[in-house]
mmCIF file of C-alpha atoms and ligand atoms in Angstrom:
data_model
loop_
_atom_site.group_PDB
_atom_site.id
_atom_site.type_symbol
_atom_site.label_atom_id
_atom_site.label_comp_id
_atom_site.label_asym_id
_atom_site.label_seq_id
_atom_site.Cartn_x
_atom_site.Cartn_y
_atom_site.Cartn_z
ATOM 1 C CA UNK A 245 18.639 -7.317 9.384
ATOM 2 C CA UNK A 246 15.814 -4.925 8.644
ATOM 3 C CA UNK A 247 12.742 -3.902 10.658
ATOM 4 C CA UNK A 248 9.491 -3.802 8.686
ATOM 5 C CA UNK A 249 6.301 -2.275 10.101
ATOM 6 C CA UNK A 250 2.898 -3.387 8.827
ATOM 7 C CA UNK A 251 4.336 -6.530 7.263
ATOM 8 C CA UNK A 252 1.127 -8.544 7.707
ATOM 9 C CA UNK A 253 -0.905 -6.178 5.523
ATOM 10 C CA UNK A 254 -1.327 -6.262 1.766
ATOM 11 C CA UNK A 255 1.852 -4.596 0.512
ATOM 12 C CA UNK A 256 3.931 -5.324 3.617
ATOM 13 C CA UNK A 257 3.344 -9.080 3.435
ATOM 14 C CA UNK A 258 4.233 -9.139 -0.269
ATOM 15 C CA UNK A 259 7.361 -7.155 0.579
ATOM 16 C CA UNK A 260 8.415 -9.519 3.396
ATOM 17 C CA UNK A 261 7.827 -12.618 1.237
ATOM 18 C CA UNK A 262 9.804 -11.111 -1.648
ATOM 19 C CA UNK A 263 12.550 -9.864 0.672
ATOM 20 C CA UNK A 264 13.146 -13.321 2.141
ATOM 21 C CA UNK A 265 13.421 -14.701 -1.393
ATOM 22 C CA UNK A 266 15.651 -11.898 -2.694
ATOM 23 C CA UNK A 267 17.836 -11.549 0.441
ATOM 24 C CA UNK A 268 17.875 -14.973 2.119
ATOM 25 C CA UNK A 269 20.889 -13.899 4.183
ATOM 26 C CA UNK A 270 19.178 -10.883 5.731
ATOM 27 C CA UNK A 271 16.490 -11.409 8.368
ATOM 28 C CA UNK A 272 13.306 -9.376 8.833
ATOM 29 C CA UNK A 273 11.722 -8.309 12.104
ATOM 30 C CA UNK A 274 8.076 -7.703 11.282
ATOM 31 C CA UNK A 275 6.161 -5.407 13.678
ATOM 32 C CA UNK A 276 2.418 -5.435 13.034
ATOM 33 C CA UNK A 277 -0.573 -4.747 15.287
ATOM 34 C CA UNK A 278 -2.783 -7.191 13.337
ATOM 35 C CA UNK A 279 -5.659 -4.760 12.903
ATOM 36 C CA UNK A 280 -8.566 -5.890 10.701
ATOM 37 C CA UNK A 281 -6.173 -5.390 7.734
ATOM 38 C CA UNK A 282 -3.320 -7.502 9.102
ATOM 39 C CA UNK A 283 -3.296 -11.239 8.549
ATOM 40 C CA UNK A 284 -0.691 -13.756 9.711
ATOM 41 C CA UNK A 285 -1.999 -16.163 7.075
ATOM 42 C CA UNK A 286 -0.407 -13.954 4.383
ATOM 43 C CA UNK A 287 2.958 -14.993 5.829
ATOM 44 C CA UNK A 288 2.239 -18.721 6.138
ATOM 45 C CA UNK A 289 4.928 -19.499 3.541
ATOM 46 C CA UNK A 290 7.498 -18.257 6.092
ATOM 47 C CA UNK A 291 6.435 -20.626 8.874
ATOM 48 C CA UNK A 292 9.643 -22.218 10.174
ATOM 49 C CA UNK A 293 11.844 -19.547 8.562
ATOM 50 C CA UNK A 294 14.164 -18.309 11.329
ATOM 51 C CA UNK A 295 14.921 -15.256 9.179
ATOM 52 C CA UNK A 296 11.411 -13.921 9.836
ATOM 53 C CA UNK A 297 10.651 -12.695 13.359
ATOM 54 C CA UNK A 298 7.024 -11.666 13.759
ATOM 55 C CA UNK A 299 6.135 -9.327 16.635
ATOM 56 C CA UNK A 300 2.520 -8.382 17.280
ATOM 57 C CA UNK A 301 2.558 -4.818 18.544
ATOM 58 C CA UNK A 302 1.681 -1.204 17.876
ATOM 59 C CA UNK A 303 3.990 1.347 16.267
ATOM 60 C CA UNK A 304 2.712 3.937 18.758
ATOM 61 C CA UNK A 305 4.258 1.851 21.588
ATOM 62 C CA UNK A 306 7.584 3.638 22.049
ATOM 63 C CA UNK A 307 8.947 1.233 24.653
ATOM 64 C CA UNK A 308 8.303 -1.723 22.348
ATOM 65 C CA UNK A 309 9.917 -0.047 19.331
ATOM 66 C CA UNK A 310 12.949 0.971 21.446
ATOM 67 C CA UNK A 311 13.305 -2.589 22.677
ATOM 68 C CA UNK A 312 13.100 -4.094 19.170
ATOM 69 C CA UNK A 313 15.707 -1.680 17.833
ATOM 70 C CA UNK A 314 18.097 -2.323 20.736
ATOM 71 C CA UNK A 315 17.645 -6.080 20.537
ATOM 72 C CA UNK A 316 17.796 -6.609 16.766
ATOM 73 C CA UNK A 317 19.960 -3.644 15.663
ATOM 74 C CA UNK A 318 18.496 -3.320 12.155
ATOM 75 C CA UNK A 319 20.348 -1.493 9.387
ATOM 76 C CA UNK A 320 17.053 -0.108 8.078
ATOM 77 C CA UNK A 321 13.408 0.460 8.950
ATOM 78 C CA UNK A 322 10.869 0.023 6.147
ATOM 79 C CA UNK A 323 7.652 1.637 7.347
ATOM 80 C CA UNK A 324 4.395 0.343 5.843
ATOM 81 C CA UNK A 325 2.108 0.288 8.902
ATOM 82 C CA UNK A 326 -0.886 2.550 8.378
ATOM 83 C CA UNK A 327 -4.619 2.798 8.231
ATOM 84 C CA UNK A 328 -4.998 2.715 4.460
ATOM 85 C CA UNK A 329 -8.631 2.812 3.308
ATOM 86 C CA UNK A 330 -10.092 6.176 2.227
ATOM 87 C CA UNK A 331 -13.729 5.132 2.834
ATOM 88 C CA UNK A 332 -12.918 4.038 6.398
ATOM 89 C CA UNK A 333 -11.139 7.361 6.968
ATOM 90 C CA UNK A 334 -14.374 9.145 6.031
ATOM 91 C CA UNK A 335 -16.408 7.131 8.560
ATOM 92 C CA UNK A 336 -13.780 7.276 11.333
ATOM 93 C CA UNK A 337 -10.687 9.471 10.884
ATOM 94 C CA UNK A 338 -9.373 9.073 14.455
ATOM 95 C CA UNK A 339 -7.489 5.811 13.900
ATOM 96 C CA UNK A 340 -5.784 7.374 10.864
ATOM 97 C CA UNK A 341 -4.433 10.273 12.916
ATOM 98 C CA UNK A 342 -3.218 7.912 15.621
ATOM 99 C CA UNK A 343 -1.426 5.321 13.485
ATOM 100 C CA UNK A 344 -0.385 7.376 10.476
ATOM 101 C CA UNK A 345 0.732 10.520 12.322
ATOM 102 C CA UNK A 346 1.446 9.535 15.950
ATOM 103 C CA UNK A 347 2.771 6.150 14.847
ATOM 104 C CA UNK A 348 5.193 7.652 12.337
ATOM 105 C CA UNK A 349 6.267 10.238 14.931
ATOM 106 C CA UNK A 350 6.951 7.471 17.448
ATOM 107 C CA UNK A 351 8.993 5.474 14.942
ATOM 108 C CA UNK A 352 10.996 8.524 13.899
ATOM 109 C CA UNK A 353 11.824 9.387 17.500
ATOM 110 C CA UNK A 354 12.777 5.799 18.307
ATOM 111 C CA UNK A 355 14.855 5.596 15.116
ATOM 112 C CA UNK A 356 16.603 8.864 15.959
ATOM 113 C CA UNK A 357 17.519 7.627 19.426
ATOM 114 C CA UNK A 358 18.799 4.293 18.098
ATOM 115 C CA UNK A 359 20.653 5.886 15.180
ATOM 116 C CA UNK A 360 22.542 8.195 17.566
ATOM 117 C CA UNK A 361 23.966 5.156 19.359
ATOM 118 C CA UNK A 362 25.428 3.619 16.182
ATOM 119 C CA UNK A 363 29.085 3.905 15.375
ATOM 120 C CA UNK A 364 30.403 4.765 11.935
ATOM 121 C CA UNK A 365 29.923 3.213 9.371
ATOM 122 C CA UNK A 366 26.565 1.781 10.625
ATOM 123 C CA UNK A 367 25.307 5.301 11.192
ATOM 124 C CA UNK A 368 26.101 6.337 7.612
ATOM 125 C CA UNK A 369 24.531 3.184 6.193
ATOM 126 C CA UNK A 370 21.291 3.341 8.247
ATOM 127 C CA UNK A 371 18.029 4.131 6.379
ATOM 128 C CA UNK A 372 14.465 4.974 7.411
ATOM 129 C CA UNK A 373 12.284 4.262 4.361
ATOM 130 C CA UNK A 374 8.778 5.702 4.590
ATOM 131 C CA UNK A 375 6.185 4.124 2.290
ATOM 132 C CA UNK A 376 3.645 6.728 1.204
ATOM 133 C CA UNK A 377 1.042 7.388 -1.427
ATOM 134 C CA UNK A 378 0.402 9.571 -4.483
ATOM 135 C CA UNK A 379 -2.843 10.701 -2.806
ATOM 136 C CA UNK A 380 -0.887 13.369 -0.863
ATOM 137 C CA UNK A 381 -0.738 15.418 -4.091
ATOM 138 C CA UNK A 382 -4.529 15.763 -4.352
ATOM 139 C CA UNK A 383 -6.569 15.448 -7.526
ATOM 140 C CA UNK A 384 -5.585 16.168 -11.156
ATOM 141 C CA UNK A 385 -7.671 17.717 -13.926
ATOM 142 C CA UNK A 386 -8.013 15.783 -17.194
ATOM 143 C CA UNK A 387 -5.221 17.726 -18.944
ATOM 144 C CA UNK A 388 -2.822 18.142 -15.998
ATOM 145 C CA UNK A 389 0.603 16.507 -16.205
ATOM 146 C CA UNK A 390 1.056 13.543 -13.839
ATOM 147 C CA UNK A 391 2.324 14.080 -10.269
ATOM 148 C CA UNK A 392 6.056 14.832 -10.057
ATOM 149 C CA UNK A 393 8.028 14.823 -6.793
ATOM 150 C CA UNK A 394 7.926 18.638 -6.928
ATOM 151 C CA UNK A 395 4.104 18.892 -6.936
ATOM 152 C CA UNK A 396 2.621 20.735 -3.945
ATOM 153 C CA UNK A 397 0.855 18.638 -1.332
ATOM 154 C CA UNK A 398 -2.941 19.062 -1.570
ATOM 155 C CA UNK A 399 -4.473 16.088 0.294
ATOM 156 C CA UNK A 400 -8.272 15.890 0.217
ATOM 157 C CA UNK A 401 -9.307 12.919 2.396
ATOM 158 C CA UNK A 402 -8.603 12.221 6.065
ATOM 159 C CA UNK A 403 -6.444 9.299 4.853
ATOM 160 C CA UNK A 404 -4.355 11.372 2.450
ATOM 161 C CA UNK A 405 -4.087 14.246 4.945
ATOM 162 C CA UNK A 406 -2.730 11.870 7.582
ATOM 163 C CA UNK A 407 -0.228 10.392 5.109
ATOM 164 C CA UNK A 408 0.808 13.893 4.015
ATOM 165 C CA UNK A 409 1.399 14.801 7.660
ATOM 166 C CA UNK A 410 3.559 11.710 8.110
ATOM 167 C CA UNK A 411 5.583 12.596 4.986
ATOM 168 C CA UNK A 412 6.222 16.057 6.431
ATOM 169 C CA UNK A 413 7.424 14.555 9.713
ATOM 170 C CA UNK A 414 9.841 12.269 7.865
ATOM 171 C CA UNK A 415 11.175 15.211 5.877
ATOM 172 C CA UNK A 416 11.616 17.318 9.026
ATOM 173 C CA UNK A 417 13.457 14.556 10.896
ATOM 174 C CA UNK A 418 15.987 14.533 8.063
ATOM 175 C CA UNK A 419 16.394 18.289 7.794
ATOM 176 C CA UNK A 420 16.509 18.943 11.530
ATOM 177 C CA UNK A 421 18.225 15.857 12.938
ATOM 178 C CA UNK A 422 19.993 14.448 9.890
ATOM 179 C CA UNK A 423 18.144 11.114 10.101
ATOM 180 C CA UNK A 424 18.879 9.309 6.793
ATOM 181 C CA UNK A 425 15.355 9.020 5.398
ATOM 182 C CA UNK A 426 13.865 8.042 2.048
ATOM 183 C CA UNK A 427 10.210 8.444 1.011
ATOM 184 C CA UNK A 428 8.333 6.676 -1.771
ATOM 185 C CA UNK A 429 4.962 7.950 -3.039
ATOM 186 C CA UNK A 430 3.263 5.162 -4.942
ATOM 187 C CA UNK A 431 0.064 4.853 -6.938
ATOM 188 C CA UNK A 432 -2.726 2.288 -6.361
ATOM 189 C CA UNK A 433 -1.435 -1.255 -5.905
ATOM 190 C CA UNK A 434 -3.213 -4.516 -6.714
ATOM 191 C CA UNK A 435 -2.259 -8.177 -6.506
ATOM 192 C CA UNK A 436 -2.223 -11.154 -4.075
ATOM 193 C CA UNK A 437 -3.396 -10.695 -0.459
ATOM 194 C CA UNK A 438 -5.284 -7.462 -1.239
ATOM 195 C CA UNK A 439 -8.032 -7.043 1.351
ATOM 196 C CA UNK A 440 -11.451 -7.069 -0.395
ATOM 197 C CA UNK A 441 -12.481 -3.604 0.781
ATOM 198 C CA UNK A 442 -10.469 -1.963 -2.031
ATOM 199 C CA UNK A 443 -11.735 -1.685 -5.594
ATOM 200 C CA UNK A 444 -10.047 -4.589 -7.409
ATOM 201 C CA UNK A 445 -10.376 -7.400 -4.831
ATOM 202 C CA UNK A 446 -13.880 -6.231 -3.857
ATOM 203 C CA UNK A 447 -15.010 -6.550 -7.468
ATOM 204 C CA UNK A 448 -13.463 -10.016 -7.810
ATOM 205 C CA UNK A 449 -14.972 -11.470 -4.633
ATOM 206 C CA UNK A 450 -18.366 -9.845 -5.196
ATOM 207 C CA UNK A 451 -18.533 -11.061 -8.798
ATOM 208 C CA UNK A 452 -17.705 -14.623 -7.749
ATOM 209 C CA UNK A 453 -20.426 -14.428 -5.083
ATOM 210 C CA UNK A 454 -22.971 -13.050 -7.584
ATOM 211 C CA UNK A 455 -23.211 -9.784 -5.607
ATOM 212 C CA UNK A 456 -23.508 -6.250 -7.048
ATOM 213 C CA UNK A 457 -20.294 -4.546 -8.220
ATOM 214 C CA UNK A 458 -20.648 -1.065 -6.660
ATOM 215 C CA UNK A 459 -19.168 1.652 -8.875
ATOM 216 C CA UNK A 460 -19.044 5.069 -7.198
ATOM 217 C CA UNK A 461 -20.535 8.024 -9.090
ATOM 218 C CA UNK A 462 -20.002 7.864 -12.861
ATOM 219 C CA UNK A 463 -17.076 5.400 -12.629
ATOM 220 C CA UNK A 464 -14.851 7.784 -14.580
ATOM 221 C CA UNK A 465 -12.435 8.507 -11.742
ATOM 222 C CA UNK A 466 -8.919 7.679 -12.846
ATOM 223 C CA UNK A 467 -6.203 5.889 -10.888
ATOM 224 C CA UNK A 468 -2.735 4.683 -11.890
ATOM 225 C CA UNK A 469 -2.417 0.963 -11.101
ATOM 226 C CA UNK A 470 0.781 -0.872 -10.175
ATOM 227 C CA UNK A 471 1.174 -4.603 -9.542
ATOM 228 C CA UNK A 472 2.229 -5.000 -5.914
ATOM 229 C CA UNK A 473 5.391 -6.998 -6.697
ATOM 230 C CA UNK A 474 6.596 -4.045 -8.774
ATOM 231 C CA UNK A 475 6.030 -1.717 -5.825
ATOM 232 C CA UNK A 476 8.079 -4.094 -3.663
ATOM 233 C CA UNK A 477 10.946 -4.130 -6.177
ATOM 234 C CA UNK A 478 10.864 -0.321 -6.320
ATOM 235 C CA UNK A 479 11.147 -0.112 -2.526
ATOM 236 C CA UNK A 480 14.099 -2.522 -2.528
ATOM 237 C CA UNK A 481 15.767 -0.418 -5.214
ATOM 238 C CA UNK A 482 15.213 2.866 -3.339
ATOM 239 C CA UNK A 483 16.510 1.300 -0.130
ATOM 240 C CA UNK A 484 19.618 0.142 -1.975
ATOM 241 C CA UNK A 485 20.429 3.198 -4.046
ATOM 242 C CA UNK A 486 18.093 6.098 -3.218
ATOM 243 C CA UNK A 487 19.669 9.418 -2.287
ATOM 244 C CA UNK A 488 19.149 10.255 1.380
ATOM 245 C CA UNK A 489 16.448 12.865 1.983
ATOM 246 C CA UNK A 490 14.902 12.372 -1.461
ATOM 247 C CA UNK A 491 11.381 11.295 -2.383
ATOM 248 C CA UNK A 492 10.642 8.956 -5.289
ATOM 249 C CA UNK A 493 7.311 8.658 -7.080
ATOM 250 C CA UNK A 494 6.460 5.078 -8.047
ATOM 251 C CA UNK A 495 3.802 4.221 -10.619
ATOM 252 C CA UNK A 496 2.750 1.822 -13.323
ATOM 253 C CA UNK A 497 2.411 4.183 -16.338
ATOM 254 C CA UNK A 498 -1.093 2.864 -16.401
ATOM 255 C CA UNK A 499 -3.949 5.323 -15.903
ATOM 256 C CA UNK A 500 -7.438 3.863 -16.184
ATOM 257 C CA UNK A 501 -10.979 4.898 -15.264
ATOM 258 C CA UNK A 502 -12.565 2.697 -12.598
ATOM 259 C CA UNK A 503 -15.299 1.424 -14.889
ATOM 260 C CA UNK A 504 -12.698 0.050 -17.315
ATOM 261 C CA UNK A 505 -11.016 -1.797 -14.447
ATOM 262 C CA UNK A 506 -14.325 -3.342 -13.428
ATOM 263 C CA UNK A 507 -15.143 -4.312 -17.016
ATOM 264 C CA UNK A 508 -11.711 -5.911 -17.446
ATOM 265 C CA UNK A 509 -12.186 -7.966 -14.272
ATOM 266 C CA UNK A 510 -15.603 -9.105 -15.540
ATOM 267 C CA UNK A 511 -14.115 -10.109 -18.901
ATOM 268 C CA UNK A 512 -11.344 -12.128 -17.242
ATOM 269 C CA UNK A 513 -13.839 -13.889 -14.979
ATOM 270 C CA UNK A 514 -16.091 -14.565 -17.988
ATOM 271 C CA UNK A 515 -13.104 -16.302 -19.563
ATOM 272 C CA UNK A 516 -11.678 -18.100 -16.498
ATOM 273 C CA UNK A 517 -14.826 -18.871 -14.456
ATOM 274 C CA UNK A 518 -17.875 -18.351 -16.716
ATOM 275 C CA UNK A 519 -21.170 -17.951 -14.875
ATOM 276 C CA UNK A 520 -24.283 -19.855 -16.044
ATOM 277 C CA UNK A 521 -26.206 -16.610 -15.502
ATOM 278 C CA UNK A 522 -24.240 -14.733 -18.165
ATOM 279 C CA UNK A 523 -21.508 -12.108 -18.170
ATOM 280 C CA UNK A 524 -20.456 -10.705 -14.803
ATOM 281 C CA UNK A 525 -21.007 -7.220 -16.259
ATOM 282 C CA UNK A 526 -24.701 -7.756 -15.403
ATOM 283 C CA UNK A 527 -23.689 -7.148 -11.754
ATOM 284 C CA UNK A 528 -22.231 -3.645 -12.325
ATOM 285 C CA UNK A 529 -24.243 -1.220 -10.177
ATOM 286 C CA UNK A 530 -23.694 2.533 -10.010
ATOM 287 C CA UNK A 531 -23.944 3.779 -6.410
ATOM 288 C CA UNK A 532 -23.698 7.094 -4.571
ATOM 289 C CA UNK A 533 -20.317 8.768 -4.984
ATOM 290 C CA UNK A 534 -17.663 8.962 -2.243
ATOM 291 C CA UNK A 535 -17.658 12.410 -0.538
ATOM 292 C CA UNK A 536 -14.696 14.511 -1.719
ATOM 293 C CA UNK A 537 -13.804 11.823 -4.272
ATOM 294 C CA UNK A 538 -10.492 12.625 -6.015
ATOM 295 C CA UNK A 539 -11.072 12.589 -9.762
ATOM 296 C CA UNK A 540 -7.690 11.632 -11.133
ATOM 297 C CA UNK A 541 -4.293 10.415 -9.952
ATOM 298 C CA UNK A 542 -1.364 9.881 -12.301
ATOM 299 C CA UNK A 543 2.320 9.365 -11.549
ATOM 300 C CA UNK A 544 5.367 10.658 -13.343
ATOM 301 C CA UNK A 545 7.828 7.883 -12.462
ATOM 302 C CA UNK A 546 10.765 9.218 -14.478
ATOM 303 C CA UNK A 547 12.942 10.138 -11.471
ATOM 304 C CA UNK A 548 13.151 6.602 -10.098
ATOM 305 C CA UNK A 549 13.856 5.322 -13.614
ATOM 306 C CA UNK A 550 16.526 7.941 -14.322
ATOM 307 C CA UNK A 551 18.334 7.710 -10.988
ATOM 308 C CA UNK A 552 17.811 4.077 -10.036
ATOM 309 C CA UNK A 553 16.952 2.309 -13.289
ATOM 310 C CA UNK A 554 13.594 1.033 -11.959
ATOM 311 C CA UNK A 555 10.609 0.338 -14.211
ATOM 312 C CA UNK A 556 7.607 -1.913 -13.566
ATOM 313 C CA UNK A 557 7.984 -5.466 -14.866
ATOM 314 C CA UNK A 558 4.228 -6.066 -15.298
ATOM 315 C CA UNK A 559 1.776 -4.373 -17.639
ATOM 316 C CA UNK A 560 -1.784 -3.973 -16.407
ATOM 317 C CA UNK A 561 -2.819 -6.861 -18.657
ATOM 318 C CA UNK A 562 -0.316 -9.321 -17.202
ATOM 319 C CA UNK A 563 -0.792 -8.087 -13.635
ATOM 320 C CA UNK A 564 -4.590 -8.161 -13.572
ATOM 321 C CA UNK A 565 -4.657 -11.640 -15.105
ATOM 322 C CA UNK A 566 -2.299 -12.930 -12.404
ATOM 323 C CA UNK A 567 -4.405 -11.213 -9.762
ATOM 324 C CA UNK A 568 -7.745 -12.644 -10.889
ATOM 325 C CA UNK A 569 -6.134 -16.080 -11.162
ATOM 326 C CA UNK A 570 -4.712 -15.683 -7.620
ATOM 327 C CA UNK A 571 -8.193 -15.024 -6.208
ATOM 328 C CA UNK A 572 -9.546 -18.041 -8.064
ATOM 329 C CA UNK A 573 -6.734 -20.203 -6.689
ATOM 330 C CA UNK A 574 -7.041 -18.792 -3.147
ATOM 331 C CA UNK A 575 -10.790 -18.836 -2.619
ATOM 332 C CA UNK A 576 -10.315 -20.161 0.934
ATOM 333 C CA UNK A 577 -8.147 -17.159 1.862
ATOM 334 C CA UNK A 578 -10.718 -14.768 0.393
ATOM 335 C CA UNK A 579 -13.472 -16.573 2.261
ATOM 336 C CA UNK A 580 -11.665 -16.438 5.598
ATOM 337 C CA UNK A 581 -10.933 -12.691 5.430
ATOM 338 C CA UNK A 582 -14.641 -11.967 4.893
ATOM 339 C CA UNK A 583 -15.279 -12.308 8.620
ATOM 340 C CA UNK A 584 -18.125 -10.874 10.658
ATOM 341 C CA UNK A 585 -16.222 -7.588 11.043
ATOM 342 C CA UNK A 586 -15.762 -7.439 7.273
ATOM 343 C CA UNK A 587 -19.465 -8.023 6.708
ATOM 344 C CA UNK A 588 -20.258 -5.243 9.199
ATOM 345 C CA UNK A 589 -18.056 -2.900 7.185
ATOM 346 C CA UNK A 590 -19.735 -3.853 3.900
ATOM 347 C CA UNK A 591 -23.131 -3.289 5.499
ATOM 348 C CA UNK A 592 -22.103 0.134 6.817
ATOM 349 C CA UNK A 593 -20.534 1.301 3.555
ATOM 350 C CA UNK A 594 -22.924 -0.141 0.971
ATOM 351 C CA UNK A 595 -26.265 -0.537 2.756
ATOM 352 C CA UNK A 596 -27.831 2.472 1.058
HETATM 353 P P1 LIG B 649 -3.047 -2.487 4.669
HETATM 354 O O1 LIG B 649 -4.170 -1.720 5.297
HETATM 355 O O2 LIG B 649 -3.325 -3.682 3.852
HETATM 356 O O3 LIG B 649 -2.039 -2.970 5.818
HETATM 357 C C1 LIG B 649 -1.649 -2.159 6.883
HETATM 358 C C2 LIG B 649 -0.920 -3.026 7.905
HETATM 359 O O4 LIG B 649 -0.486 -2.174 8.977
HETATM 360 C C3 LIG B 649 -1.802 -4.103 8.521
HETATM 361 O O5 LIG B 649 -1.094 -5.325 8.575
HETATM 362 C C4 LIG B 649 -2.092 -3.582 9.921
HETATM 363 O O6 LIG B 649 -2.295 -4.615 10.872
HETATM 364 C C5 LIG B 649 -0.838 -2.778 10.215
HETATM 365 N N1 LIG B 649 -1.079 -1.714 11.192
HETATM 366 C C6 LIG B 649 -2.089 -0.804 11.190
HETATM 367 N N2 LIG B 649 -1.997 -0.004 12.272
HETATM 368 C C7 LIG B 649 -0.885 -0.396 12.949
HETATM 369 C C8 LIG B 649 -0.246 0.052 14.136
HETATM 370 N N3 LIG B 649 -0.730 1.084 14.831
HETATM 371 N N4 LIG B 649 0.885 -0.574 14.531
HETATM 372 C C9 LIG B 649 1.381 -1.623 13.824
HETATM 373 N N5 LIG B 649 0.809 -2.093 12.706
HETATM 374 C C10 LIG B 649 -0.303 -1.489 12.274
HETATM 375 O O7 LIG B 649 -2.215 -1.395 3.871
HETATM 376 P P2 LIG B 649 -1.408 -1.549 2.499
HETATM 377 O O8 LIG B 649 -2.331 -1.361 1.375
HETATM 378 O O9 LIG B 649 -0.553 -2.746 2.568
HETATM 379 O O10 LIG B 649 -0.494 -0.247 2.575
HETATM 380 C C11 LIG B 649 0.787 -0.282 3.206
HETATM 381 C C12 LIG B 649 1.411 1.102 3.126
HETATM 382 O O11 LIG B 649 1.536 1.498 1.774
HETATM 383 C C13 LIG B 649 0.579 2.184 3.804
HETATM 384 O O12 LIG B 649 1.461 3.069 4.471
HETATM 385 C C14 LIG B 649 -0.130 2.888 2.660
HETATM 386 O O13 LIG B 649 -0.391 4.246 2.973
HETATM 387 C C15 LIG B 649 0.909 2.751 1.568
HETATM 388 N N6 LIG B 649 0.379 2.731 0.191
HETATM 389 C C16 LIG B 649 -0.639 1.880 -0.140
HETATM 390 C C17 LIG B 649 -1.091 1.840 -1.471
HETATM 391 C C18 LIG B 649 -2.168 0.875 -1.907
HETATM 392 O O14 LIG B 649 -2.611 0.932 -3.065
HETATM 393 N N7 LIG B 649 -2.630 -0.039 -1.071
HETATM 394 C C19 LIG B 649 -0.503 2.684 -2.425
HETATM 395 C C20 LIG B 649 0.527 3.537 -2.036
HETATM 396 C C21 LIG B 649 0.966 3.550 -0.728
HETATM 397 P P1 LIG B 650 -9.784 2.266 -3.542
HETATM 398 O O1 LIG B 650 -9.399 0.884 -3.960
HETATM 399 O O2 LIG B 650 -10.536 2.448 -2.262
HETATM 400 O O3 LIG B 650 -8.447 3.141 -3.547
HETATM 401 P P2 LIG B 650 -8.259 4.762 -3.411
HETATM 402 O O4 LIG B 650 -9.533 5.385 -3.007
HETATM 403 O O5 LIG B 650 -7.209 4.852 -2.350
HETATM 404 O O6 LIG B 650 -7.779 5.201 -4.769
HETATM 405 O O7 LIG B 650 -10.649 2.898 -4.709
HETATM 406 C C1 LIG B 650 -10.129 3.001 -6.020
HETATM 407 C C2 LIG B 650 -11.145 3.741 -6.853
HETATM 408 O O8 LIG B 650 -12.320 2.920 -6.968
HETATM 409 C C3 LIG B 650 -11.607 5.041 -6.235
HETATM 410 O O9 LIG B 650 -11.832 5.991 -7.271
HETATM 411 C C4 LIG B 650 -12.920 4.684 -5.570
HETATM 412 C C5 LIG B 650 -13.465 3.589 -6.471
HETATM 413 N N1 LIG B 650 -14.310 2.583 -5.794
HETATM 414 C C6 LIG B 650 -15.576 2.261 -6.311
HETATM 415 O O10 LIG B 650 -16.019 2.823 -7.335
HETATM 416 N N2 LIG B 650 -16.320 1.333 -5.664
HETATM 417 C C7 LIG B 650 -15.899 0.712 -4.534
HETATM 418 O O11 LIG B 650 -16.661 -0.119 -3.960
HETATM 419 C C8 LIG B 650 -14.592 1.017 -4.025
HETATM 420 C C9 LIG B 650 -14.067 0.359 -2.794
HETATM 421 C C10 LIG B 650 -13.822 1.962 -4.699
#
């Protein structure tokens, strides 16, 4: 079996659902603290599945992690758990340092202790896969080549700095202790179960509610977008065939300025759920820019293709259409996650 952390969040829950479908014979222990971003409802399809063991708990709880490893004896840890939203990291960086740095440290130490107790060949086969972000590389100029695995780390936000720190810990635990680690650095994901604080789901739920679509600054910041199921397949591939100690950049070959993303969402909603008040583009509202806003991210994903034969299955066109349709089909889910705490966040971030 494998131990997944953060498997009730956006990417983690997609990963667990896909894993149970792709590997029905291999169980998942899912350790998640159920912060504001974690949601058991994402995993409702696995109710009654004895191959999914959900444990509510914190990755900084060493005794708990030790106990889960001793009890379940996983062959791998796939580490998603993190505080993940840049804007929240600007308002309150403390939780990011605790979960992303201390939490990764705790997992690495627990993994090291457990790994040392394994006999061969379990020891040789064990993997610690750390799920990270392209944001650790900083911001690109318009003419710069996309991020390669060899780019220097230049994180600019409290979020990306905390993820960069966690990547360095993972690297050091391999070089110093020989722990068999793998790291993936992926671009912006989108798809089902995406919490509506991030750009794409926020625009969809706001548009459907007739609320403003807040575009930061001039809307010309560029991100590379990857459909979440493609990220999950890349992680499975790296876990299966990645070279120990290596990092793999994962991306969608799909750079777009934010304003184009918002316009595309409006066009899809105009087609699928037309509003009597006219095109959803009428709701686009330029707002104050994010402090320290990274201008451009782009991923060179040739290494994972060359070494492991992975490429995304979705284009942006197919992926965004599926995503908008998912939010239309799952309006009750989207409604339920917009709790009082969510509304407090929206008020804090967008009041001005
Ligand atoms: P998310 O915020 O949706 O989910 C995070 C999950 O981790 C939640 O279920 C939360 O309850 C859990 N969690 C938080 N703190 C915890 C703790 N201390 N102990 C146990 N569980 C805890 O995040 P996401 O978007 O699914 O991202 C998952 C991972 O992928 C993160 O490590 C993130 O840095 C990385 N990543 C995200 C993106 C993206 O576009 N979302 C892109 C690249 C990499
Ligand atoms: P986000 O989804 O928060 O991801 P990240 O900051 O990790 O890339 O934001 C994606 C881009 O969209 C980023 O350039 C900030 C911008 N953005 C807006 O313009 N308006 C918004 O309300 C949000 C949440 C993001």
